[in-house]
Every structure is written in structure tokens, then in C-alpha cells.
Amino acid sequence: MKKDNNRPCPFCGEIEICNEYKKQDYPEVLQGFKVSSSMKKCSGCKSLYLNHTPTRDELSELYSQHFTYSDKYSRKTIDQYKKQLSTLLNLGTQKTAKLLEIGCAGGNWLLASKEMGWDTEGNDLNREMLERVSKEVGVQTHHGFFEDINLPNEGYDIVIAMNVFEHLVEPDALIRKLSKVLKPGGLFFMKTPMANSMSERFEAEEWVQLHNLGHILFGSKRAIEDIFNKHGFTYKLPRPRPTVNAYVINNGYAMFQGIIFITSMKVFNLS
């Protein structure tokens, strides 16, 4: 892991910081994650980002050896996922969709998508887990970093990424890839902990999200809006507004304790 005390904010490029939190170390795992780490808070957009830059080899080893997904969700949970996916589909006019999940883990969203009759694919860094998902769920999978895998241009109606954004080193690279693989009018749906949220501001260095293994950055609401807008995305709130557990809809986001869902519609300049 490369230590870079002058690393600029990966969202807005600002170098000045307004706070810094000590991050818990994990001496039992990768050498790169044994170093003393901290999360910097950008003075501009208020995002948080790691003061060390993990290498791709370190990240590949981390997710291949130290992340396992053996959970089996209940019928109730799968049905809830299906309702949320149906809400996304209702934003368009088609009756079915081609979906790709980035960081598909155990494949529960993939199972929900497949049960809806959608053409479904998954992506993850854990090859062994992907093989299990491909066999048990019966979908095509892609191993590797999303930015690097060979995918068709304008090949997907919907791309989802649940609890993935906070594991990125450079969000720009993922969003550039998204803009290529989504069809015109395609949707991107994600869930991620949010910097500068009420829970982060209140709990500060005790915020549990800071200390989760593999968490590298957290965008603030402003930063996430700006970086997606930069790459040609706009935000579209479904009508009627969906009910997502105890989440409260506010300004196009479902937010609760720093977690946000973003529903994005890709917009092309046709002039």
C-alpha cells in the first residue's frame, strides 16, 4: 500500500483537509493493511478518503481471501429486492431488462433479478464465490475489476452496486465505465455509506463505517451528485416514491444513518 500524505480528494481534487480520523488496523490480514491508516476529510466537498492507496494486487488478495459470502437470504428478503428492482423498471417503458451487478457477493440480488425473468449477470473479485454463484443462481459472471472486464458498449438497461462504492480507490474510473456499458436512458442504482451524514458528524472517529475492512472512501451527498453529473448522469426519483424499509425519502435520496440509495438516469446530448 502506497502512503500518500498529499493525496488529493478523489471526488473534487482538493488537497486541504478539515479533519482526520484514525482507522482501525487489521494485523491478521494483508501486509498493506497493517500500516497505520487514517481517513482524511476533504475541506471542500466533505468526503472521506484513505490516506494510503491500496494496490490492485492488495485489493484482489483482500477480496479473494478475506471476504466470504455464505449467507442465504430469506424468501421475504428476495421478494423485497424484487420490489425494488420493479420500481427501477417502472422508470422506463420496457417490460424486462438486462441487469449487471457490480460486487455481486453471494448473488442475492442476482437471484431476485433472475426470478423476475431478467437477463442477469454478476461481477466480483472473488473467483471462487463467483463460480458458486454461477452454478447455484445460474447466471453469467465476470471476474475482475469492473473497470477492466470486457463488456458490451450500451449493453445493459440497469447496473446496480450495493455497498461497493466505499471500496473504490478512484470512483471516476467506475463511472466512466458505467457511462459506456449502460444503454441510453439506462439506470444505475447503488447503496453506500455517506460522508458528512448525521451519523458520521455525530459519531466522528467512532463511526462504525470507518473501521470496516476494505472501506477506502465515502462520498458526501454533494460529492456524489457532482461526480455523477460530470459523467453525464442525472437523478430521477421514481414515482410513486418507493418504500425502502425505514428509509426516508429526501431530495431524491433514501437516507438513513448515512446510507443512501441513488437512482440515476443517463442523459445524452442529442444536439
PDB file of C-alpha atoms in Angstrom:
ATOM      1  CA  MET A   1       0.000   0.000   0.000  1.00  0.00           C
ATOM      2  CA  LYS A   2       1.373   3.368  -1.006  1.00  0.00           C
ATOM      3  CA  LYS A   3       1.374   6.066   1.662  1.00  0.00           C
ATOM      4  CA  ASP A   4       0.470   9.417   0.150  1.00  0.00           C
ATOM      5  CA  ASN A   5       0.011  12.177   2.686  1.00  0.00           C
ATOM      6  CA  ASN A   6      -0.645  14.698  -0.092  1.00  0.00           C
ATOM      7  CA  ARG A   7      -3.211  12.589  -1.891  1.00  0.00           C
ATOM      8  CA  PRO A   8      -5.956  14.881  -3.240  1.00  0.00           C
ATOM      9  CA  CYS A   9      -9.621  14.168  -2.692  1.00  0.00           C
ATOM     10  CA  PRO A  10     -10.705  11.546  -5.271  1.00  0.00           C
ATOM     11  CA  PHE A  11     -14.022  13.352  -5.693  1.00  0.00           C
ATOM     12  CA  CYS A  12     -13.175  17.045  -6.074  1.00  0.00           C
ATOM     13  CA  GLY A  13      -9.357  17.148  -6.208  1.00  0.00           C
ATOM     14  CA  GLU A  14      -9.000  19.358  -3.119  1.00  0.00           C
ATOM     15  CA  ILE A  15      -5.758  18.861  -1.152  1.00  0.00           C
ATOM     16  CA  GLU A  16      -6.716  20.698   2.053  1.00  0.00           C
ATOM     17  CA  ILE A  17      -8.402  18.641   4.749  1.00  0.00           C
ATOM     18  CA  CYS A  18     -10.563  19.731   7.680  1.00  0.00           C
ATOM     19  CA  ASN A  19     -10.335  16.587   9.805  1.00  0.00           C
ATOM     20  CA  GLU A  20      -8.617  13.207  10.024  1.00  0.00           C
ATOM     21  CA  TYR A  21      -9.845  10.025  11.692  1.00  0.00           C
ATOM     22  CA  LYS A  22      -7.678   7.138  12.846  1.00  0.00           C
ATOM     23  CA  LYS A  23      -8.759   3.903  11.137  1.00  0.00           C
ATOM     24  CA  GLN A  24      -8.617   0.535  12.891  1.00  0.00           C
ATOM     25  CA  ASP A  25      -5.831  -1.734  11.626  1.00  0.00           C
ATOM     26  CA  TYR A  26      -6.182  -5.422  10.851  1.00  0.00           C
ATOM     27  CA  PRO A  27      -2.816  -7.088  11.656  1.00  0.00           C
ATOM     28  CA  GLU A  28      -4.147 -10.540  10.799  1.00  0.00           C
ATOM     29  CA  VAL A  29      -4.667  -9.722   7.125  1.00  0.00           C
ATOM     30  CA  LEU A  30      -2.708  -8.133   4.322  1.00  0.00           C
ATOM     31  CA  GLN A  31       0.648  -6.510   4.878  1.00  0.00           C
ATOM     32  CA  GLY A  32      -0.658  -3.453   3.072  1.00  0.00           C
ATOM     33  CA  PHE A  33      -3.469  -3.075   5.583  1.00  0.00           C
ATOM     34  CA  LYS A  34      -1.171  -3.379   8.612  1.00  0.00           C
ATOM     35  CA  VAL A  35       0.180   0.127   8.249  1.00  0.00           C
ATOM     36  CA  SER A  36      -1.239   2.878  10.395  1.00  0.00           C
ATOM     37  CA  SER A  37      -4.103   4.327   8.379  1.00  0.00           C
ATOM     38  CA  SER A  38      -6.371   7.284   8.677  1.00  0.00           C
ATOM     39  CA  MET A  39      -9.320   8.763   6.846  1.00  0.00           C
ATOM     40  CA  LYS A  40      -8.950  12.329   5.653  1.00  0.00           C
ATOM     41  CA  LYS A  41     -11.964  14.617   5.447  1.00  0.00           C
ATOM     42  CA  CYS A  42     -11.910  16.941   2.449  1.00  0.00           C
ATOM     43  CA  SER A  43     -12.326  20.601   3.339  1.00  0.00           C
ATOM     44  CA  GLY A  44     -14.126  21.171   0.041  1.00  0.00           C
ATOM     45  CA  CYS A  45     -16.775  18.516  -0.582  1.00  0.00           C
ATOM     46  CA  LYS A  46     -16.588  16.922   2.925  1.00  0.00           C
ATOM     47  CA  SER A  47     -15.906  13.433   1.558  1.00  0.00           C
ATOM     48  CA  LEU A  48     -13.679  10.959   3.414  1.00  0.00           C
ATOM     49  CA  TYR A  49     -10.828   9.012   1.841  1.00  0.00           C
ATOM     50  CA  LEU A  50      -7.978   6.769   2.968  1.00  0.00           C
ATOM     51  CA  ASN A  51      -4.544   8.366   3.338  1.00  0.00           C
ATOM     52  CA  HIS A  52      -2.981   5.227   1.829  1.00  0.00           C
ATOM     53  CA  THR A  53      -3.603   3.993  -1.688  1.00  0.00           C
ATOM     54  CA  PRO A  54      -4.087   0.199  -1.878  1.00  0.00           C
ATOM     55  CA  THR A  55      -2.586  -1.522  -4.909  1.00  0.00           C
ATOM     56  CA  ARG A  56      -4.714  -3.671  -7.168  1.00  0.00           C
ATOM     57  CA  ASP A  57      -2.834  -6.773  -6.059  1.00  0.00           C
ATOM     58  CA  GLU A  58      -3.627  -5.966  -2.435  1.00  0.00           C
ATOM     59  CA  LEU A  59      -7.304  -5.430  -3.211  1.00  0.00           C
ATOM     60  CA  SER A  60      -7.524  -8.642  -5.242  1.00  0.00           C
ATOM     61  CA  GLU A  61      -5.964 -10.607  -2.385  1.00  0.00           C
ATOM     62  CA  LEU A  62      -8.194  -8.935   0.174  1.00  0.00           C
ATOM     63  CA  TYR A  63     -11.456  -9.827  -1.547  1.00  0.00           C
ATOM     64  CA  SER A  64     -10.307 -13.271  -2.644  1.00  0.00           C
ATOM     65  CA  GLN A  65      -9.029 -14.445   0.726  1.00  0.00           C
ATOM     66  CA  HIS A  66     -10.702 -12.386   3.428  1.00  0.00           C
ATOM     67  CA  PHE A  67     -14.246 -11.828   2.164  1.00  0.00           C
ATOM     68  CA  THR A  68     -16.614 -14.803   2.200  1.00  0.00           C
ATOM     69  CA  TYR A  69     -20.319 -14.816   1.449  1.00  0.00           C
ATOM     70  CA  SER A  70     -22.129 -17.824   2.849  1.00  0.00           C
ATOM     71  CA  ASP A  71     -25.360 -16.116   3.864  1.00  0.00           C
ATOM     72  CA  LYS A  72     -28.659 -17.320   2.446  1.00  0.00           C
ATOM     73  CA  TYR A  73     -31.388 -14.708   2.423  1.00  0.00           C
ATOM     74  CA  SER A  74     -34.980 -15.447   3.253  1.00  0.00           C
ATOM     75  CA  ARG A  75     -37.834 -15.559   0.793  1.00  0.00           C
ATOM     76  CA  LYS A  76     -39.039 -12.287   2.315  1.00  0.00           C
ATOM     77  CA  THR A  77     -35.730 -10.552   1.527  1.00  0.00           C
ATOM     78  CA  ILE A  78     -35.567 -11.812  -2.059  1.00  0.00           C
ATOM     79  CA  ASP A  79     -39.153 -10.610  -2.609  1.00  0.00           C
ATOM     80  CA  GLN A  80     -38.204  -7.209  -1.201  1.00  0.00           C
ATOM     81  CA  TYR A  81     -35.313  -6.994  -3.653  1.00  0.00           C
ATOM     82  CA  LYS A  82     -37.705  -7.847  -6.478  1.00  0.00           C
ATOM     83  CA  LYS A  83     -39.994  -4.987  -5.482  1.00  0.00           C
ATOM     84  CA  GLN A  84     -37.086  -2.559  -5.535  1.00  0.00           C
ATOM     85  CA  LEU A  85     -35.984  -3.790  -8.960  1.00  0.00           C
ATOM     86  CA  SER A  86     -39.559  -3.457 -10.224  1.00  0.00           C
ATOM     87  CA  THR A  87     -39.507   0.189  -9.145  1.00  0.00           C
ATOM     88  CA  LEU A  88     -36.423   0.745 -11.299  1.00  0.00           C
ATOM     89  CA  LEU A  89     -38.026  -0.947 -14.279  1.00  0.00           C
ATOM     90  CA  ASN A  90     -41.100   1.267 -13.943  1.00  0.00           C
ATOM     91  CA  LEU A  91     -38.894   4.282 -14.711  1.00  0.00           C
ATOM     92  CA  GLY A  92     -38.695   3.040 -18.287  1.00  0.00           C
ATOM     93  CA  THR A  93     -41.162   1.590 -20.736  1.00  0.00           C
ATOM     94  CA  GLN A  94     -39.763  -1.904 -21.261  1.00  0.00           C
ATOM     95  CA  LYS A  95     -41.279  -4.997 -19.639  1.00  0.00           C
ATOM     96  CA  THR A  96     -37.954  -6.688 -18.967  1.00  0.00           C
ATOM     97  CA  ALA A  97     -34.357  -5.648 -18.521  1.00  0.00           C
ATOM     98  CA  LYS A  98     -30.743  -6.716 -18.819  1.00  0.00           C
ATOM     99  CA  LEU A  99     -29.055  -6.231 -15.449  1.00  0.00           C
ATOM    100  CA  LEU A 100     -25.453  -6.320 -14.253  1.00  0.00           C
ATOM    101  CA  GLU A 101     -24.470  -6.242 -10.588  1.00  0.00           C
ATOM    102  CA  ILE A 102     -21.030  -4.925  -9.620  1.00  0.00           C
ATOM    103  CA  GLY A 103     -19.730  -6.644  -6.485  1.00  0.00           C
ATOM    104  CA  CYS A 104     -22.441  -9.302  -6.559  1.00  0.00           C
ATOM    105  CA  ALA A 105     -21.124 -11.179  -3.480  1.00  0.00           C
ATOM    106  CA  GLY A 106     -23.400 -14.150  -2.723  1.00  0.00           C
ATOM    107  CA  GLY A 107     -25.753 -13.391  -5.599  1.00  0.00           C
ATOM    108  CA  ASN A 108     -28.943 -12.490  -3.776  1.00  0.00           C
ATOM    109  CA  TRP A 109     -29.792  -9.511  -5.980  1.00  0.00           C
ATOM    110  CA  LEU A 110     -28.931 -11.670  -8.991  1.00  0.00           C
ATOM    111  CA  LEU A 111     -31.395 -14.304  -7.822  1.00  0.00           C
ATOM    112  CA  ALA A 112     -34.103 -11.668  -7.426  1.00  0.00           C
ATOM    113  CA  SER A 113     -33.385 -10.344 -10.930  1.00  0.00           C
ATOM    114  CA  LYS A 114     -33.410 -13.804 -12.491  1.00  0.00           C
ATOM    115  CA  GLU A 115     -36.704 -14.721 -10.805  1.00  0.00           C
ATOM    116  CA  MET A 116     -38.196 -11.643 -12.481  1.00  0.00           C
ATOM    117  CA  GLY A 117     -37.194 -13.081 -15.839  1.00  0.00           C
ATOM    118  CA  TRP A 118     -34.431 -10.556 -16.480  1.00  0.00           C
ATOM    119  CA  ASP A 119     -31.231 -11.273 -18.355  1.00  0.00           C
ATOM    120  CA  THR A 120     -28.851 -11.184 -15.389  1.00  0.00           C
ATOM    121  CA  GLU A 121     -25.055 -11.009 -14.970  1.00  0.00           C
ATOM    122  CA  GLY A 122     -22.740 -10.518 -11.982  1.00  0.00           C
ATOM    123  CA  ASN A 123     -19.216  -9.230 -11.356  1.00  0.00           C
ATOM    124  CA  ASP A 124     -16.884  -9.640  -8.382  1.00  0.00           C
ATOM    125  CA  LEU A 125     -13.211 -10.010  -7.417  1.00  0.00           C
ATOM    126  CA  ASN A 126     -13.705 -13.308  -5.581  1.00  0.00           C
ATOM    127  CA  ARG A 127     -13.371 -16.017  -8.253  1.00  0.00           C
ATOM    128  CA  GLU A 128     -14.350 -18.948  -6.025  1.00  0.00           C
ATOM    129  CA  MET A 129     -17.504 -17.205  -4.918  1.00  0.00           C
ATOM    130  CA  LEU A 130     -18.395 -16.278  -8.496  1.00  0.00           C
ATOM    131  CA  GLU A 131     -18.145 -19.913  -9.537  1.00  0.00           C
ATOM    132  CA  ARG A 132     -20.584 -20.840  -6.791  1.00  0.00           C
ATOM    133  CA  VAL A 133     -22.991 -18.049  -7.767  1.00  0.00           C
ATOM    134  CA  SER A 134     -22.842 -19.036 -11.429  1.00  0.00           C
ATOM    135  CA  LYS A 135     -23.696 -22.623 -10.538  1.00  0.00           C
ATOM    136  CA  GLU A 136     -26.345 -22.006  -7.871  1.00  0.00           C
ATOM    137  CA  VAL A 137     -28.107 -18.969  -9.359  1.00  0.00           C
ATOM    138  CA  GLY A 138     -27.482 -19.901 -12.985  1.00  0.00           C
ATOM    139  CA  VAL A 139     -26.217 -16.570 -14.331  1.00  0.00           C
ATOM    140  CA  GLN A 140     -23.200 -15.402 -16.305  1.00  0.00           C
ATOM    141  CA  THR A 141     -20.440 -13.913 -14.151  1.00  0.00           C
ATOM    142  CA  HIS A 142     -17.360 -11.756 -14.811  1.00  0.00           C
ATOM    143  CA  HIS A 143     -14.261 -11.964 -12.622  1.00  0.00           C
ATOM    144  CA  GLY A 144     -12.049  -8.914 -12.071  1.00  0.00           C
ATOM    145  CA  PHE A 145     -12.215  -5.183 -11.574  1.00  0.00           C
ATOM    146  CA  PHE A 146     -15.353  -3.799 -13.205  1.00  0.00           C
ATOM    147  CA  GLU A 147     -13.305  -1.130 -14.992  1.00  0.00           C
ATOM    148  CA  ASP A 148     -11.185  -3.805 -16.709  1.00  0.00           C
ATOM    149  CA  ILE A 149     -13.601  -6.541 -17.740  1.00  0.00           C
ATOM    150  CA  ASN A 150     -14.717  -6.827 -21.346  1.00  0.00           C
ATOM    151  CA  LEU A 151     -18.382  -5.790 -21.545  1.00  0.00           C
ATOM    152  CA  PRO A 152     -20.519  -4.678 -24.491  1.00  0.00           C
ATOM    153  CA  ASN A 153     -21.000  -0.964 -25.039  1.00  0.00           C
ATOM    154  CA  GLU A 154     -24.584   0.100 -24.262  1.00  0.00           C
ATOM    155  CA  GLY A 155     -25.311  -3.478 -23.281  1.00  0.00           C
ATOM    156  CA  TYR A 156     -27.288  -3.051 -20.040  1.00  0.00           C
ATOM    157  CA  ASP A 157     -30.556  -1.429 -19.006  1.00  0.00           C
ATOM    158  CA  ILE A 158     -29.706  -1.448 -15.296  1.00  0.00           C
ATOM    159  CA  VAL A 159     -26.446  -1.674 -13.345  1.00  0.00           C
ATOM    160  CA  ILE A 160     -26.537  -1.993  -9.563  1.00  0.00           C
ATOM    161  CA  ALA A 161     -23.783  -1.778  -6.931  1.00  0.00           C
ATOM    162  CA  MET A 162     -24.752  -2.483  -3.341  1.00  0.00           C
ATOM    163  CA  ASN A 163     -22.142  -1.463  -0.751  1.00  0.00           C
ATOM    164  CA  VAL A 164     -19.441  -1.234  -3.407  1.00  0.00           C
ATOM    165  CA  PHE A 165     -18.737   2.479  -3.830  1.00  0.00           C
ATOM    166  CA  GLU A 166     -16.976   2.753  -0.470  1.00  0.00           C
ATOM    167  CA  HIS A 167     -14.447   0.110  -1.614  1.00  0.00           C
ATOM    168  CA  LEU A 168     -13.241   2.119  -4.628  1.00  0.00           C
ATOM    169  CA  VAL A 169      -9.868   3.805  -4.952  1.00  0.00           C
ATOM    170  CA  GLU A 170     -10.871   6.094  -7.832  1.00  0.00           C
ATOM    171  CA  PRO A 171     -14.646   6.478  -8.405  1.00  0.00           C
ATOM    172  CA  ASP A 172     -14.084   8.272 -11.731  1.00  0.00           C
ATOM    173  CA  ALA A 173     -12.902   5.058 -13.384  1.00  0.00           C
ATOM    174  CA  LEU A 174     -16.029   3.142 -12.398  1.00  0.00           C
ATOM    175  CA  ILE A 175     -18.389   5.894 -13.525  1.00  0.00           C
ATOM    176  CA  ARG A 176     -16.623   6.248 -16.896  1.00  0.00           C
ATOM    177  CA  LYS A 177     -17.138   2.533 -17.451  1.00  0.00           C
ATOM    178  CA  LEU A 178     -20.777   2.839 -16.401  1.00  0.00           C
ATOM    179  CA  SER A 179     -21.370   5.529 -18.998  1.00  0.00           C
ATOM    180  CA  LYS A 180     -20.137   3.130 -21.686  1.00  0.00           C
ATOM    181  CA  VAL A 181     -21.976  -0.044 -20.726  1.00  0.00           C
ATOM    182  CA  LEU A 182     -25.376   1.480 -19.903  1.00  0.00           C
ATOM    183  CA  LYS A 183     -27.862   1.920 -22.716  1.00  0.00           C
ATOM    184  CA  PRO A 184     -29.181   5.433 -23.432  1.00  0.00           C
ATOM    185  CA  GLY A 185     -31.645   6.085 -20.629  1.00  0.00           C
ATOM    186  CA  GLY A 186     -30.127   3.252 -18.597  1.00  0.00           C
ATOM    187  CA  LEU A 187     -30.245   3.271 -14.805  1.00  0.00           C
ATOM    188  CA  PHE A 188     -27.598   2.955 -12.107  1.00  0.00           C
ATOM    189  CA  PHE A 189     -28.766   2.020  -8.607  1.00  0.00           C
ATOM    190  CA  MET A 190     -26.416   1.926  -5.612  1.00  0.00           C
ATOM    191  CA  LYS A 191     -26.233   1.810  -1.835  1.00  0.00           C
ATOM    192  CA  THR A 192     -23.257   3.263   0.048  1.00  0.00           C
ATOM    193  CA  PRO A 193     -22.453   4.864   3.431  1.00  0.00           C
ATOM    194  CA  MET A 194     -22.405   8.649   3.077  1.00  0.00           C
ATOM    195  CA  ALA A 195     -19.757  11.034   4.402  1.00  0.00           C
ATOM    196  CA  ASN A 196     -20.903  14.174   6.183  1.00  0.00           C
ATOM    197  CA  SER A 197     -24.112  12.385   7.128  1.00  0.00           C
ATOM    198  CA  MET A 198     -25.666  12.939  10.524  1.00  0.00           C
ATOM    199  CA  SER A 199     -24.197   9.693  11.856  1.00  0.00           C
ATOM    200  CA  GLU A 200     -20.674  10.472  10.605  1.00  0.00           C
ATOM    201  CA  ARG A 201     -20.729  14.003  12.013  1.00  0.00           C
ATOM    202  CA  PHE A 202     -22.139  12.845  15.351  1.00  0.00           C
ATOM    203  CA  GLU A 203     -20.025   9.696  15.861  1.00  0.00           C
ATOM    204  CA  ALA A 204     -16.814  11.066  14.271  1.00  0.00           C
ATOM    205  CA  GLU A 205     -13.972   8.589  14.809  1.00  0.00           C
ATOM    206  CA  GLU A 206     -16.416   6.119  16.389  1.00  0.00           C
ATOM    207  CA  TRP A 207     -18.452   5.863  13.175  1.00  0.00           C
ATOM    208  CA  VAL A 208     -18.550   2.132  12.516  1.00  0.00           C
ATOM    209  CA  GLN A 209     -18.243   2.518   8.748  1.00  0.00           C
ATOM    210  CA  LEU A 210     -14.744   3.975   9.126  1.00  0.00           C
ATOM    211  CA  HIS A 211     -13.384   0.758  10.547  1.00  0.00           C
ATOM    212  CA  ASN A 212     -14.880  -1.833   8.218  1.00  0.00           C
ATOM    213  CA  LEU A 213     -12.173  -3.744   6.408  1.00  0.00           C
ATOM    214  CA  GLY A 214     -11.792  -2.574   2.841  1.00  0.00           C
ATOM    215  CA  HIS A 215     -13.600   0.753   3.202  1.00  0.00           C
ATOM    216  CA  ILE A 216     -11.460   3.250   1.290  1.00  0.00           C
ATOM    217  CA  LEU A 217     -13.653   6.294   0.686  1.00  0.00           C
ATOM    218  CA  PHE A 218     -17.048   7.786   1.427  1.00  0.00           C
ATOM    219  CA  GLY A 219     -18.571  10.466  -0.762  1.00  0.00           C
ATOM    220  CA  SER A 220     -20.726  13.218   0.654  1.00  0.00           C
ATOM    221  CA  LYS A 221     -24.106  13.843  -0.941  1.00  0.00           C
ATOM    222  CA  ARG A 222     -22.683  16.876  -2.745  1.00  0.00           C
ATOM    223  CA  ALA A 223     -19.605  14.989  -3.962  1.00  0.00           C
ATOM    224  CA  ILE A 224     -21.611  12.054  -5.288  1.00  0.00           C
ATOM    225  CA  GLU A 225     -24.011  14.364  -7.123  1.00  0.00           C
ATOM    226  CA  ASP A 226     -21.157  16.306  -8.686  1.00  0.00           C
ATOM    227  CA  ILE A 227     -19.100  13.329  -9.843  1.00  0.00           C
ATOM    228  CA  PHE A 228     -22.093  11.617 -11.464  1.00  0.00           C
ATOM    229  CA  ASN A 229     -23.214  14.850 -13.116  1.00  0.00           C
ATOM    230  CA  LYS A 230     -19.705  15.281 -14.512  1.00  0.00           C
ATOM    231  CA  HIS A 231     -20.057  11.982 -16.351  1.00  0.00           C
ATOM    232  CA  GLY A 232     -23.475  12.713 -17.843  1.00  0.00           C
ATOM    233  CA  PHE A 233     -25.798  11.265 -15.216  1.00  0.00           C
ATOM    234  CA  THR A 234     -28.823  12.950 -13.691  1.00  0.00           C
ATOM    235  CA  TYR A 235     -31.034  11.841 -10.825  1.00  0.00           C
ATOM    236  CA  LYS A 236     -34.599  10.709 -11.287  1.00  0.00           C
ATOM    237  CA  LEU A 237     -36.813   9.869  -8.333  1.00  0.00           C
ATOM    238  CA  PRO A 238     -39.294   7.053  -9.032  1.00  0.00           C
ATOM    239  CA  ARG A 239     -42.999   7.844  -8.950  1.00  0.00           C
ATOM    240  CA  PRO A 240     -44.675   6.707  -6.844  1.00  0.00           C
ATOM    241  CA  ARG A 241     -41.910   7.019  -4.320  1.00  0.00           C
ATOM    242  CA  PRO A 242     -40.741   3.592  -3.156  1.00  0.00           C
ATOM    243  CA  THR A 243     -40.845   2.424   0.416  1.00  0.00           C
ATOM    244  CA  VAL A 244     -37.422   1.058   1.428  1.00  0.00           C
ATOM    245  CA  ASN A 245     -37.711  -0.286   4.980  1.00  0.00           C
ATOM    246  CA  ALA A 246     -37.305   2.649   7.388  1.00  0.00           C
ATOM    247  CA  TYR A 247     -35.594   4.875   4.866  1.00  0.00           C
ATOM    248  CA  VAL A 248     -36.891   8.399   4.471  1.00  0.00           C
ATOM    249  CA  ILE A 249     -37.079   9.964   1.021  1.00  0.00           C
ATOM    250  CA  ASN A 250     -35.463  13.399   0.844  1.00  0.00           C
ATOM    251  CA  ASN A 251     -34.375  15.295  -2.274  1.00  0.00           C
ATOM    252  CA  GLY A 252     -34.246  12.175  -4.427  1.00  0.00           C
ATOM    253  CA  TYR A 253     -32.330  10.069  -1.913  1.00  0.00           C
ATOM    254  CA  ALA A 254     -33.408   7.404   0.527  1.00  0.00           C
ATOM    255  CA  MET A 255     -31.297   8.149   3.583  1.00  0.00           C
ATOM    256  CA  PHE A 256     -30.971   6.562   6.998  1.00  0.00           C
ATOM    257  CA  GLN A 257     -27.934   6.787   9.264  1.00  0.00           C
ATOM    258  CA  GLY A 258     -25.659   7.830   6.432  1.00  0.00           C
ATOM    259  CA  ILE A 259     -26.807   5.204   3.905  1.00  0.00           C
ATOM    260  CA  ILE A 260     -28.072   6.448   0.565  1.00  0.00           C
ATOM    261  CA  PHE A 261     -29.692   4.906  -2.438  1.00  0.00           C
ATOM    262  CA  ILE A 262     -29.193   6.730  -5.706  1.00  0.00           C
ATOM    263  CA  THR A 263     -31.363   6.148  -8.717  1.00  0.00           C
ATOM    264  CA  SER A 264     -29.697   7.661 -11.761  1.00  0.00           C
ATOM    265  CA  MET A 265     -30.824   8.103 -15.324  1.00  0.00           C
ATOM    266  CA  LYS A 266     -28.218   8.505 -18.033  1.00  0.00           C
ATOM    267  CA  VAL A 267     -28.836  11.548 -20.254  1.00  0.00           C
ATOM    268  CA  PHE A 268     -27.276  12.031 -23.675  1.00  0.00           C
ATOM    269  CA  ASN A 269     -26.735  15.296 -25.520  1.00  0.00           C
ATOM    270  CA  LEU A 270     -28.532  14.694 -28.818  1.00  0.00           C
ATOM    271  CA  SER A 271     -27.603  18.006 -30.413  1.00  0.00           C
TER     272      SER A 271
END
